[in-house]
């Protein structure tokens, strides 16, 4: 969706193919089916200019274009391995459509797929259904997607790099030219390699990012045991080492979202299939699952038994600026608290509707952060939304029964909040 809107916004005639009729209708009328900053404005603009069309039929999209980007979902199976059903069915339909098409067509896989998938599944499926040959009648490339939710448009318009995995030189050249034209004088580095290396880049990038997060969370948990040590100061200092870098060293409640955990699980399962035990990735994933429990332990350390305690949780989405709650650490924390018998009041600026589908009536939903705090025994900040940063110590102390604030995302200054409240934070050692 974001790629299509960005291509159309740079005056490429673009057809967005969405099989879900309801979603397609939403998009056609300028309404994105999910929240993403700046997307709605850009979508409306591209629809008004006629540069973006929405179709529900792959055949129509393939016959009326010369490059097809495949961005279907690759969810996890119950054993963590990757489910390639949508890749296979869309490849088959693209193949069928190509059977009746004259001239060259390039197929680019953007979905995250395990190394070897484009060559061993996509290529033979398209070849079988089309009766054509990859590298001769049609081109094949794999370009991993690195955009982040919440800054998807910005990331698409100025990415750190473009990675092109190519089946043959012509396929790579066509895609390379498209991006040189798209980015003009502001082209990011464009790296070219074979299909499987490009597929590997995506998993290795995400695995590294998760390793960085679990690493800093482990140091943070250790900081909590040492008097007056603060992970934020530690991360700032180690992050200035250019070999390390400050990004992705924000300690907290763990990582979540639709990609990082799913991709790490798929990477682990892929490694094991090859007879290799990926100890680091497994440790990163296990540790991340435990970090939600760690935050609950912090609450228990202060309050004792949580049964019957009223706890406010601020933030439900897996990160700010999105309504996405998939694999959200906040939901993991809430489930742990419910197991302990706590009563929960929750609030999120955007994600309540999606969270309700998971949490149902097991929690109470507040209409604002301030309302969420009323008459509670403890507040846990699980997502670092901008509006939470503006809450003052008085906002907590005046409304809560017992003003205990657990800062799971390190958004408050311990010097200020620690003076006025019982303030506990991930990665903050005891003051005395
Ligand atoms: C991620 C990758 O960054 C992106 O390249 C890939 O294409 C998709 O997956 P996204 O899931 O949108 O993007 O979010 P990201 O910003 O990476 O954050 C993921 C999770 O890690 C969030 O839960 C976030 O809170 C957490 N995180 C991130 C930390 O806990 N600490 C950090 O320092 C950074």
GROMACS .gro file of C-alpha atoms and ligand atoms in nm:
model
  466
    1UNK     CA    1   0.000   0.000   0.000
    2UNK     CA    2   0.275   0.245   0.097
    3UNK     CA    3   0.490   0.154  -0.205
    4UNK     CA    4   0.193   0.193  -0.440
    5UNK     CA    5   0.101   0.534  -0.300
    6UNK     CA    6   0.463   0.652  -0.318
    7UNK     CA    7   0.509   0.531  -0.677
    8UNK     CA    8   0.184   0.700  -0.781
    9UNK     CA    9   0.282   1.017  -0.598
   10UNK     CA   10   0.599   1.030  -0.812
   11UNK     CA   11   0.383   1.011  -1.123
   12UNK     CA   12   0.413   0.643  -1.205
   13UNK     CA   13   0.087   0.489  -1.328
   14UNK     CA   14   0.021   0.242  -1.050
   15UNK     CA   15  -0.237  -0.030  -0.996
   16UNK     CA   16  -0.283  -0.143  -0.638
   17UNK     CA   17  -0.421  -0.495  -0.631
   18UNK     CA   18  -0.616  -0.582  -0.314
   19UNK     CA   19  -0.815  -0.907  -0.303
   20UNK     CA   20  -1.024  -0.815   0.001
   21UNK     CA   21  -1.326  -0.640  -0.152
   22UNK     CA   22  -1.402  -0.434   0.158
   23UNK     CA   23  -1.043  -0.310   0.193
   24UNK     CA   24  -1.026  -0.237  -0.181
   25UNK     CA   25  -1.339  -0.021  -0.154
   26UNK     CA   26  -1.194   0.164   0.143
   27UNK     CA   27  -0.875   0.239  -0.050
   28UNK     CA   28  -1.064   0.338  -0.366
   29UNK     CA   29  -1.244   0.603  -0.165
   30UNK     CA   30  -0.921   0.737  -0.017
   31UNK     CA   31  -0.936   0.566   0.322
   32UNK     CA   32  -0.638   0.349   0.422
   33UNK     CA   33  -0.758   0.037   0.606
   34UNK     CA   34  -0.501   0.100   0.886
   35UNK     CA   35  -0.348   0.405   1.052
   36UNK     CA   36  -0.012   0.527   0.923
   37UNK     CA   37   0.100   0.892   0.953
   38UNK     CA   38   0.057   1.094   0.630
   39UNK     CA   39  -0.077   0.799   0.433
   40UNK     CA   40  -0.436   0.917   0.404
   41UNK     CA   41  -0.343   1.257   0.257
   42UNK     CA   42  -0.107   1.103   0.006
   43UNK     CA   43  -0.359   0.832  -0.088
   44UNK     CA   44  -0.633   1.087  -0.155
   45UNK     CA   45  -0.395   1.296  -0.364
   46UNK     CA   46  -0.286   1.005  -0.582
   47UNK     CA   47  -0.645   0.891  -0.633
   48UNK     CA   48  -0.750   1.245  -0.733
   49UNK     CA   49  -0.467   1.269  -0.988
   50UNK     CA   50  -0.572   0.934  -1.138
   51UNK     CA   51  -0.221   0.794  -1.095
   52UNK     CA   52  -0.339   0.525  -0.853
   53UNK     CA   53  -0.602   0.273  -0.952
   54UNK     CA   54  -0.732  -0.001  -0.727
   55UNK     CA   55  -0.810  -0.343  -0.867
   56UNK     CA   56  -0.924  -0.666  -0.707
   57UNK     CA   57  -0.794  -0.883  -0.991
   58UNK     CA   58  -0.429  -0.983  -1.034
   59UNK     CA   59  -0.494  -1.053  -1.400
   60UNK     CA   60  -0.605  -0.697  -1.464
   61UNK     CA   61  -0.302  -0.557  -1.279
   62UNK     CA   62  -0.048  -0.776  -1.462
   63UNK     CA   63  -0.190  -0.719  -1.809
   64UNK     CA   64  -0.188  -0.342  -1.764
   65UNK     CA   65   0.159  -0.294  -1.616
   66UNK     CA   66   0.513  -0.402  -1.684
   67UNK     CA   67   0.646  -0.451  -1.332
   68UNK     CA   68   0.460  -0.645  -1.060
   69UNK     CA   69   0.563  -0.606  -0.696
   70UNK     CA   70   0.447  -0.890  -0.474
   71UNK     CA   71   0.386  -0.775  -0.117
   72UNK     CA   72   0.159  -1.048   0.018
   73UNK     CA   73   0.176  -1.168   0.378
   74UNK     CA   74   0.412  -1.445   0.489
   75UNK     CA   75   0.276  -1.530   0.835
   76UNK     CA   76   0.418  -1.782   1.083
   77UNK     CA   77   0.288  -2.137   1.100
   78UNK     CA   78   0.228  -2.280   1.448
   79UNK     CA   79   0.586  -2.419   1.456
   80UNK     CA   80   0.730  -2.073   1.373
   81UNK     CA   81   0.820  -2.163   1.015
   82UNK     CA   82   0.705  -1.939   0.731
   83UNK     CA   83   0.370  -1.992   0.559
   84UNK     CA   84   0.426  -1.939   0.186
   85UNK     CA   85   0.070  -2.009   0.073
   86UNK     CA   86   0.001  -1.652  -0.044
   87UNK     CA   87   0.337  -1.635  -0.225
   88UNK     CA   88   0.254  -1.955  -0.410
   89UNK     CA   89  -0.103  -1.862  -0.503
   90UNK     CA   90  -0.009  -1.511  -0.615
   91UNK     CA   91   0.284  -1.648  -0.820
   92UNK     CA   92   0.046  -1.894  -0.985
   93UNK     CA   93  -0.200  -1.617  -1.072
   94UNK     CA   94   0.077  -1.392  -1.204
   95UNK     CA   95   0.194  -1.688  -1.415
   96UNK     CA   96  -0.154  -1.747  -1.555
   97UNK     CA   97  -0.185  -1.379  -1.640
   98UNK     CA   98   0.156  -1.375  -1.811
   99UNK     CA   99   0.052  -1.666  -2.035
  100UNK     CA  100  -0.166  -1.428  -2.233
  101UNK     CA  101   0.067  -1.129  -2.223
  102UNK     CA  102   0.298  -1.011  -2.499
  103UNK     CA  103   0.639  -0.863  -2.420
  104UNK     CA  104   0.865  -0.847  -2.117
  105UNK     CA  105   0.734  -0.832  -1.759
  106UNK     CA  106   0.932  -0.808  -1.436
  107UNK     CA  107   0.813  -0.975  -1.115
  108UNK     CA  108   0.965  -0.841  -0.793
  109UNK     CA  109   0.915  -1.019  -0.460
  110UNK     CA  110   0.889  -0.765  -0.175
  111UNK     CA  111   0.745  -1.004   0.085
  112UNK     CA  112   0.988  -1.142   0.341
  113UNK     CA  113   1.071  -1.496   0.228
  114UNK     CA  114   1.337  -1.742   0.344
  115UNK     CA  115   1.649  -1.773   0.126
  116UNK     CA  116   1.583  -1.984  -0.181
  117UNK     CA  117   1.207  -1.914  -0.201
  118UNK     CA  118   1.213  -1.684  -0.505
  119UNK     CA  119   1.430  -1.923  -0.705
  120UNK     CA  120   1.279  -2.251  -0.586
  121UNK     CA  121   0.909  -2.165  -0.545
  122UNK     CA  122   0.823  -1.840  -0.725
  123UNK     CA  123   1.023  -1.907  -1.042
  124UNK     CA  124   0.898  -2.262  -1.114
  125UNK     CA  125   0.539  -2.166  -1.025
  126UNK     CA  126   0.535  -1.870  -1.266
  127UNK     CA  127   0.713  -2.073  -1.534
  128UNK     CA  128   0.465  -2.361  -1.503
  129UNK     CA  129   0.155  -2.143  -1.515
  130UNK     CA  130   0.280  -1.909  -1.790
  131UNK     CA  131   0.463  -2.157  -2.011
  132UNK     CA  132   0.741  -1.893  -2.022
  133UNK     CA  133   1.103  -1.888  -1.907
  134UNK     CA  134   1.252  -1.669  -1.636
  135UNK     CA  135   1.542  -1.458  -1.758
  136UNK     CA  136   1.413  -1.474  -2.114
  137UNK     CA  137   1.040  -1.402  -2.132
  138UNK     CA  138   1.001  -1.248  -1.790
  139UNK     CA  139   1.232  -1.105  -1.528
  140UNK     CA  140   1.256  -1.198  -1.161
  141UNK     CA  141   1.395  -0.998  -0.868
  142UNK     CA  142   1.374  -0.990  -0.490
  143UNK     CA  143   1.386  -0.659  -0.309
  144UNK     CA  144   1.356  -0.680   0.069
  145UNK     CA  145   1.139  -0.421   0.244
  146UNK     CA  146   1.289  -0.233   0.537
  147UNK     CA  147   1.023   0.028   0.616
  148UNK     CA  148   0.906   0.072   0.974
  149UNK     CA  149   0.543   0.116   1.073
  150UNK     CA  150   0.478   0.468   1.194
  151UNK     CA  151   0.738   0.614   0.955
  152UNK     CA  152   0.659   0.404   0.649
  153UNK     CA  153   0.631   0.689   0.398
  154UNK     CA  154   0.945   0.864   0.518
  155UNK     CA  155   1.135   0.532   0.508
  156UNK     CA  156   1.013   0.464   0.153
  157UNK     CA  157   1.103   0.812   0.027
  158UNK     CA  158   1.447   0.815   0.191
  159UNK     CA  159   1.565   0.462   0.270
  160UNK     CA  160   1.917   0.383   0.395
  161UNK     CA  161   1.966   0.149   0.101
  162UNK     CA  162   1.791  -0.043  -0.175
  163UNK     CA  163   1.883  -0.408  -0.205
  164UNK     CA  164   1.819  -0.574  -0.542
  165UNK     CA  165   1.841  -0.950  -0.566
  166UNK     CA  166   1.835  -1.046  -0.933
  167UNK     CA  167   1.780  -1.370  -1.121
  168UNK     CA  168   1.960  -1.226  -1.423
  169UNK     CA  169   2.124  -0.897  -1.518
  170UNK     CA  170   1.832  -0.761  -1.720
  171UNK     CA  171   1.592  -0.803  -1.425
  172UNK     CA  172   1.832  -0.613  -1.199
  173UNK     CA  173   1.888  -0.341  -1.461
  174UNK     CA  174   1.514  -0.275  -1.503
  175UNK     CA  175   1.458  -0.240  -1.129
  176UNK     CA  176   1.776  -0.036  -1.083
  177UNK     CA  177   1.663   0.211  -1.353
  178UNK     CA  178   1.321   0.243  -1.193
  179UNK     CA  179   1.478   0.347  -0.862
  180UNK     CA  180   1.731   0.582  -1.021
  181UNK     CA  181   1.434   0.756  -1.180
  182UNK     CA  182   1.230   0.742  -0.857
  183UNK     CA  183   1.500   0.891  -0.634
  184UNK     CA  184   1.672   1.108  -0.900
  185UNK     CA  185   1.958   1.305  -0.735
  186UNK     CA  186   1.880   1.164  -0.394
  187UNK     CA  187   1.933   0.799  -0.467
  188UNK     CA  188   2.030   0.584  -0.169
  189UNK     CA  189   2.306   0.325  -0.223
  190UNK     CA  190   2.167   0.051  -0.448
  191UNK     CA  191   2.323  -0.288  -0.386
  192UNK     CA  192   2.288  -0.572  -0.635
  193UNK     CA  193   2.328  -0.940  -0.557
  194UNK     CA  194   2.167  -1.276  -0.626
  195UNK     CA  195   1.814  -1.364  -0.511
  196UNK     CA  196   1.905  -1.573  -0.206
  197UNK     CA  197   2.156  -1.318  -0.074
  198UNK     CA  198   1.887  -1.047  -0.088
  199UNK     CA  199   1.646  -1.276   0.096
  200UNK     CA  200   1.914  -1.338   0.359
  201UNK     CA  201   1.980  -0.963   0.402
  202UNK     CA  202   1.628  -0.906   0.531
  203UNK     CA  203   1.642  -1.180   0.794
  204UNK     CA  204   1.994  -1.086   0.900
  205UNK     CA  205   1.893  -0.718   0.938
  206UNK     CA  206   1.594  -0.799   1.154
  207UNK     CA  207   1.789  -1.055   1.357
  208UNK     CA  208   2.058  -0.795   1.426
  209UNK     CA  209   1.801  -0.534   1.533
  210UNK     CA  210   1.636  -0.779   1.774
  211UNK     CA  211   1.976  -0.880   1.910
  212UNK     CA  212   2.054  -0.515   1.980
  213UNK     CA  213   1.725  -0.469   2.166
  214UNK     CA  214   1.756  -0.788   2.373
  215UNK     CA  215   2.119  -0.703   2.446
  216UNK     CA  216   2.036  -0.360   2.586
  217UNK     CA  217   1.739  -0.500   2.780
  218UNK     CA  218   1.967  -0.754   2.941
  219UNK     CA  219   2.212  -0.481   3.043
  220UNK     CA  220   1.911  -0.277   3.166
  221UNK     CA  221   1.788  -0.558   3.390
  222UNK     CA  222   2.138  -0.581   3.536
  223UNK     CA  223   2.150  -0.202   3.590
  224UNK     CA  224   1.841  -0.236   3.813
  225UNK     CA  225   2.050  -0.438   4.057
  226UNK     CA  226   2.324  -0.176   4.095
  227UNK     CA  227   2.273   0.135   4.305
  228UNK     CA  228   2.213   0.453   4.099
  229UNK     CA  229   2.307   0.308   3.761
  230UNK     CA  230   2.089   0.423   3.472
  231UNK     CA  231   2.066   0.235   3.139
  232UNK     CA  232   1.983   0.557   2.950
  233UNK     CA  233   2.318   0.710   3.046
  234UNK     CA  234   2.492   0.381   2.969
  235UNK     CA  235   2.324   0.346   2.627
  236UNK     CA  236   2.401   0.710   2.537
  237UNK     CA  237   2.767   0.650   2.612
  238UNK     CA  238   2.811   0.315   2.442
  239UNK     CA  239   2.602   0.435   2.148
  240UNK     CA  240   2.851   0.711   2.074
  241UNK     CA  241   3.104   0.448   1.979
  242UNK     CA  242   3.064   0.454   1.602
  243UNK     CA  243   3.108   0.079   1.586
  244UNK     CA  244   2.797   0.038   1.802
  245UNK     CA  245   2.561   0.333   1.731
  246UNK     CA  246   2.280   0.465   1.955
  247UNK     CA  247   1.984   0.346   1.746
  248UNK     CA  248   1.791   0.042   1.874
  249UNK     CA  249   1.953   0.072   2.216
  250UNK     CA  250   1.635   0.192   2.388
  251UNK     CA  251   1.575  -0.044   2.677
  252UNK     CA  252   1.217  -0.128   2.764
  253UNK     CA  253   0.946  -0.388   2.765
  254UNK     CA  254   1.082  -0.580   2.465
  255UNK     CA  255   1.021  -0.575   2.092
  256UNK     CA  256   0.697  -0.659   1.916
  257UNK     CA  257   0.512  -0.591   1.594
  258UNK     CA  258   0.421  -0.790   1.288
  259UNK     CA  259   0.777  -0.846   1.167
  260UNK     CA  260   1.061  -0.876   1.414
  261UNK     CA  261   0.931  -1.173   1.617
  262UNK     CA  262   0.779  -1.349   1.317
  263UNK     CA  263   1.095  -1.312   1.110
  264UNK     CA  264   1.319  -1.426   1.394
  265UNK     CA  265   1.103  -1.737   1.442
  266UNK     CA  266   1.115  -1.809   1.069
  267UNK     CA  267   1.493  -1.758   1.065
  268UNK     CA  268   1.535  -2.001   1.355
  269UNK     CA  269   1.314  -2.259   1.189
  270UNK     CA  270   1.498  -2.211   0.856
  271UNK     CA  271   1.838  -2.260   1.028
  272UNK     CA  272   1.719  -2.573   1.204
  273UNK     CA  273   1.589  -2.717   0.877
  274UNK     CA  274   1.941  -2.680   0.743
  275UNK     CA  275   2.073  -2.872   1.045
  276UNK     CA  276   2.217  -2.563   1.213
  277UNK     CA  277   2.133  -2.452   1.570
  278UNK     CA  278   2.111  -2.070   1.581
  279UNK     CA  279   2.192  -2.022   1.953
  280UNK     CA  280   2.205  -1.643   1.941
  281UNK     CA  281   1.867  -1.597   1.770
  282UNK     CA  282   1.701  -1.844   2.006
  283UNK     CA  283   1.840  -1.666   2.311
  284UNK     CA  284   1.725  -1.329   2.176
  285UNK     CA  285   1.371  -1.454   2.122
  286UNK     CA  286   1.346  -1.633   2.460
  287UNK     CA  287   1.481  -1.333   2.643
  288UNK     CA  288   1.236  -1.101   2.469
  289UNK     CA  289   0.937  -1.314   2.571
  290UNK     CA  290   1.056  -1.293   2.933
  291UNK     CA  291   1.093  -0.916   2.937
  292UNK     CA  292   0.715  -0.863   2.975
  293UNK     CA  293   0.725  -1.082   3.286
  294UNK     CA  294   1.017  -0.876   3.412
  295UNK     CA  295   0.802  -0.563   3.408
  296UNK     CA  296   0.527  -0.745   3.600
  297UNK     CA  297   0.792  -0.856   3.853
  298UNK     CA  298   0.884  -0.489   3.900
  299UNK     CA  299   0.520  -0.417   3.993
  300UNK     CA  300   0.510  -0.718   4.224
  301UNK     CA  301   0.834  -0.610   4.389
  302UNK     CA  302   0.664  -0.288   4.497
  303UNK     CA  303   0.306  -0.400   4.557
  304UNK     CA  304   0.347  -0.760   4.668
  305UNK     CA  305   0.060  -0.979   4.550
  306UNK     CA  306  -0.118  -0.824   4.251
  307UNK     CA  307  -0.451  -0.998   4.306
  308UNK     CA  308  -0.726  -0.737   4.324
  309UNK     CA  309  -0.486  -0.447   4.256
  310UNK     CA  310  -0.605  -0.196   3.999
  311UNK     CA  311  -0.337  -0.133   3.739
  312UNK     CA  312  -0.339   0.125   3.459
  313UNK     CA  313  -0.155   0.034   3.138
  314UNK     CA  314  -0.073   0.324   2.909
  315UNK     CA  315  -0.014   0.213   2.550
  316UNK     CA  316  -0.141  -0.094   2.366
  317UNK     CA  317   0.020  -0.069   2.021
  318UNK     CA  318   0.363  -0.232   1.978
  319UNK     CA  319   0.516   0.113   1.919
  320UNK     CA  320   0.384   0.471   1.890
  321UNK     CA  321   0.218   0.618   1.579
  322UNK     CA  322   0.045   0.300   1.476
  323UNK     CA  323  -0.279   0.122   1.565
  324UNK     CA  324  -0.106  -0.216   1.524
  325UNK     CA  325  -0.118  -0.445   1.827
  326UNK     CA  326   0.025  -0.756   1.664
  327UNK     CA  327   0.272  -0.927   1.900
  328UNK     CA  328   0.262  -0.613   2.115
  329UNK     CA  329   0.469  -0.632   2.437
  330UNK     CA  330   0.190  -0.436   2.602
  331UNK     CA  331  -0.056  -0.721   2.539
  332UNK     CA  332   0.200  -0.968   2.680
  333UNK     CA  333   0.226  -0.756   2.997
  334UNK     CA  334  -0.154  -0.731   3.026
  335UNK     CA  335  -0.193  -1.108   2.993
  336UNK     CA  336   0.068  -1.163   3.268
  337UNK     CA  337  -0.110  -0.914   3.495
  338UNK     CA  338  -0.445  -1.081   3.432
  339UNK     CA  339  -0.290  -1.418   3.526
  340UNK     CA  340  -0.187  -1.262   3.858
  341UNK     CA  341  -0.547  -1.157   3.922
  342UNK     CA  342  -0.497  -0.780   3.875
  343UNK     CA  343  -0.780  -0.555   3.752
  344UNK     CA  344  -0.681  -0.356   3.446
  345UNK     CA  345  -0.769  -0.021   3.298
  346UNK     CA  346  -0.601   0.047   2.965
  347UNK     CA  347  -0.566   0.335   2.723
  348UNK     CA  348  -0.409   0.397   2.384
  349UNK     CA  349  -0.454   0.697   2.152
  350UNK     CA  350  -0.512   0.476   1.842
  351UNK     CA  351  -0.510   0.105   1.916
  352UNK     CA  352  -0.808   0.044   2.145
  353UNK     CA  353  -1.027  -0.099   1.868
  354UNK     CA  354  -0.763  -0.351   1.762
  355UNK     CA  355  -0.674  -0.437   2.123
  356UNK     CA  356  -1.041  -0.502   2.202
  357UNK     CA  357  -1.039  -0.783   1.944
  358UNK     CA  358  -0.770  -0.959   2.151
  359UNK     CA  359  -0.847  -0.857   2.508
  360UNK     CA  360  -1.226  -0.842   2.484
  361UNK     CA  361  -1.396  -0.748   2.808
  362UNK     CA  362  -1.112  -0.874   3.031
  363UNK     CA  363  -0.994  -0.516   3.082
  364UNK     CA  364  -1.163  -0.177   3.115
  365UNK     CA  365  -1.095   0.075   2.836
  366UNK     CA  366  -1.043   0.441   2.928
  367UNK     CA  367  -1.112   0.734   2.696
  368UNK     CA  368  -0.799   0.926   2.794
  369UNK     CA  369  -0.468   0.879   2.974
  370UNK     CA  370  -0.591   1.086   3.269
  371UNK     CA  371  -0.910   0.884   3.303
  372UNK     CA  372  -0.701   0.566   3.287
  373UNK     CA  373  -0.503   0.671   3.596
  374UNK     CA  374  -0.804   0.737   3.821
  375UNK     CA  375  -0.819   0.527   4.139
  376UNK     CA  376  -0.542   0.289   4.035
  377UNK     CA  377  -0.262   0.137   4.247
  378UNK     CA  378   0.004   0.137   3.978
  379UNK     CA  379   0.059   0.267   3.626
  380UNK     CA  380   0.275   0.089   3.369
  381UNK     CA  381   0.386   0.281   3.060
  382UNK     CA  382   0.411   0.016   2.788
  383UNK     CA  383   0.427   0.230   2.469
  384UNK     CA  384   0.604   0.566   2.436
  385UNK     CA  385   0.325   0.773   2.275
  386UNK     CA  386   0.408   1.146   2.264
  387UNK     CA  387   0.101   1.239   2.469
  388UNK     CA  388   0.217   1.025   2.764
  389UNK     CA  389   0.542   1.222   2.781
  390UNK     CA  390   0.337   1.531   2.862
  391UNK     CA  391   0.185   1.380   3.179
  392UNK     CA  392   0.319   1.563   3.485
  393UNK     CA  393   0.399   1.401   3.823
  394UNK     CA  394   0.083   1.570   3.957
  395UNK     CA  395  -0.131   1.407   3.689
  396UNK     CA  396  -0.034   1.074   3.848
  397UNK     CA  397  -0.031   1.174   4.215
  398UNK     CA  398  -0.366   1.355   4.207
  399UNK     CA  399  -0.557   1.072   4.040
  400UNK     CA  400  -0.401   0.746   4.155
  401UNK     CA  401  -0.489   0.570   4.478
  402UNK     CA  402  -0.122   0.487   4.528
  403UNK     CA  403   0.100   0.677   4.291
  404UNK     CA  404   0.338   0.406   4.170
  405UNK     CA  405   0.468   0.470   3.820
  406UNK     CA  406   0.655   0.200   3.628
  407UNK     CA  407   0.822   0.352   3.326
  408UNK     CA  408   0.858   0.063   3.083
  409UNK     CA  409   0.980   0.285   2.801
  410UNK     CA  410   1.200   0.535   2.984
  411UNK     CA  411   1.001   0.843   2.882
  412UNK     CA  412   1.021   1.033   3.211
  413UNK     CA  413   1.311   1.206   3.384
  414UNK     CA  414   1.386   1.006   3.701
  415UNK     CA  415   1.515   1.321   3.875
  416UNK     CA  416   1.176   1.493   3.838
  417UNK     CA  417   0.932   1.202   3.864
  418UNK     CA  418   1.134   1.021   4.133
  419UNK     CA  419   1.097   1.321   4.366
  420UNK     CA  420   0.720   1.334   4.350
  421UNK     CA  421   0.618   0.972   4.300
  422UNK     CA  422   0.727   0.616   4.363
  423UNK     CA  423   0.901   0.593   4.030
  424UNK     CA  424   1.043   0.261   3.905
  425UNK     CA  425   1.189   0.224   3.558
  426UNK     CA  426   1.337  -0.046   3.339
  427UNK     CA  427   1.715  -0.017   3.366
  428UNK     CA  428   1.723   0.220   3.664
  429UNK     CA  429   1.915   0.107   3.971
  430UNK     CA  430   1.784   0.185   4.322
  431UNK     CA  431   1.860   0.540   4.442
  432UNK     CA  432   1.955   0.423   4.792
  433LIG     C1  433   1.077  -0.352   1.184
  433LIG     C2  434   1.211  -0.317   1.119
  433LIG     O1  435   1.269  -0.204   1.184
  433LIG     C3  436   1.191  -0.289   0.971
  433LIG     O2  437   1.316  -0.265   0.908
  433LIG     C4  438   1.122  -0.409   0.906
  433LIG     O3  439   1.093  -0.380   0.772
  433LIG     C5  440   0.993  -0.441   0.979
  433LIG     O4  441   1.018  -0.462   1.117
  433LIG     P1  442   0.867  -0.216   1.275
  433LIG     O5  443   0.813  -0.349   1.317
  433LIG     O6  444   0.776  -0.121   1.208
  433LIG     O7  445   0.994  -0.236   1.179
  433LIG     O8  446   0.917  -0.140   1.406
  433LIG     P2  447   1.056  -0.103   1.475
  433LIG     O9  448   1.070   0.044   1.477
  433LIG    O10  449   1.169  -0.180   1.420
  433LIG    O11  450   1.029  -0.150   1.625
  433LIG     C6  451   1.002  -0.287   1.655
  433LIG     C7  452   0.988  -0.310   1.801
  433LIG    O12  453   1.113  -0.293   1.867
  433LIG     C8  454   0.891  -0.215   1.872
  433LIG    O13  455   0.813  -0.290   1.963
  433LIG     C9  456   0.980  -0.117   1.942
  433LIG    O14  457   0.922  -0.063   2.058
  433LIG    C10  458   1.098  -0.207   1.979
  433LIG     N1  459   1.223  -0.131   2.000
  433LIG    C11  460   1.283  -0.066   1.897
  433LIG    C12  461   1.280  -0.128   2.127
  433LIG    O15  462   1.228  -0.188   2.223
  433LIG     N2  463   1.396  -0.056   2.144
  433LIG    C13  464   1.459   0.009   2.043
  433LIG    O16  465   1.564   0.070   2.068
  433LIG    C14  466   1.400   0.006   1.915
   0.00000   0.00000   0.00000
